[in-house]
Amino acid sequence: MIQAPNFADLAPLGLVHGFGDRFSTYPDGITTARQIHSAIVQDAACPLGEGDALVSNRPGVLVGVRTADCVPILLVDPAAGIVAAIHAGWRGTAQGIVPEAVRVVCSREHTDPRHLRAAIGPAIGVCCYEVGPEVARRFGIETAAAVHLDLPGINEMQIRNAGVSDIWKSEECTFCTVDRFYSFRREREAAGRMMSLVGWR
Ligand SMILES: [Zn+2]
């Protein structure tokens, strides 16, 4: 699995995390929700239904999201011991799912965004992500033609604006890198999903 360099010093403290690729195998018992491209943040301790971000402050719980082109994002507050896994496609990004997850994490633990670390995993890059005028408009771009959207970059900006400054972003594009990643845009219904997970031992 792909490891975020800014989480590396937390492994000896018991943090488990990673962004999967085609070849990853995953531990049993990862807590997931049914993803619906929303801005709904769920607590992994509650019965899970639909949602696109999972928050946990319990040791022994791994939370995960599945993606193929959408942006997987992991949050950790090392002092408060809380983590979050987030699935941000264009709909979730337009609805601000990451700032919402930051808000939930901070209000639950009475902590500050400045204490959080964020990692943005492999997703479809600006090189390959073409959207039509309707989607572009959701991001404040008025156009009659198709445009390229930088979904990982927009999420990074949203995280920064939410007050988190410790951010790592993968530069790998899931659409470009055929031999390593699943891509929904490239493989359509045949595309598998990659799991991104985080939690404390
Ligand atoms: Zn690309």
mmCIF file of N, CA and C and ligand atoms in Angstrom, residues 127-128 173 176, ligand 1:
data_model
loop_
_atom_site.group_PDB
_atom_site.id
_atom_site.type_symbol
_atom_site.label_atom_id
_atom_site.label_comp_id
_atom_site.label_asym_id
_atom_site.label_seq_id
_atom_site.Cartn_x
_atom_site.Cartn_y
_atom_site.Cartn_z
ATOM 1 N N CYS A 127 -4.771 15.995 -15.680
ATOM 2 C CA CYS A 127 -4.386 15.547 -17.030
ATOM 3 C C CYS A 127 -5.518 14.802 -17.724
ATOM 4 N N CYS A 128 -6.327 14.077 -16.969
ATOM 5 C CA CYS A 128 -7.296 13.131 -17.547
ATOM 6 C C CYS A 128 -8.744 13.400 -17.173
ATOM 7 N N CYS A 173 -1.742 9.704 -11.074
ATOM 8 C CA CYS A 173 -3.069 9.737 -11.701
ATOM 9 C C CYS A 173 -3.536 8.304 -11.952
ATOM 10 N N CYS A 176 -3.984 7.540 -15.809
ATOM 11 C CA CYS A 176 -2.725 7.404 -16.560
ATOM 12 C C CYS A 176 -2.016 6.085 -16.269
HETATM 13 ZN ZN ZN B 1 -3.786 11.383 -15.988
#
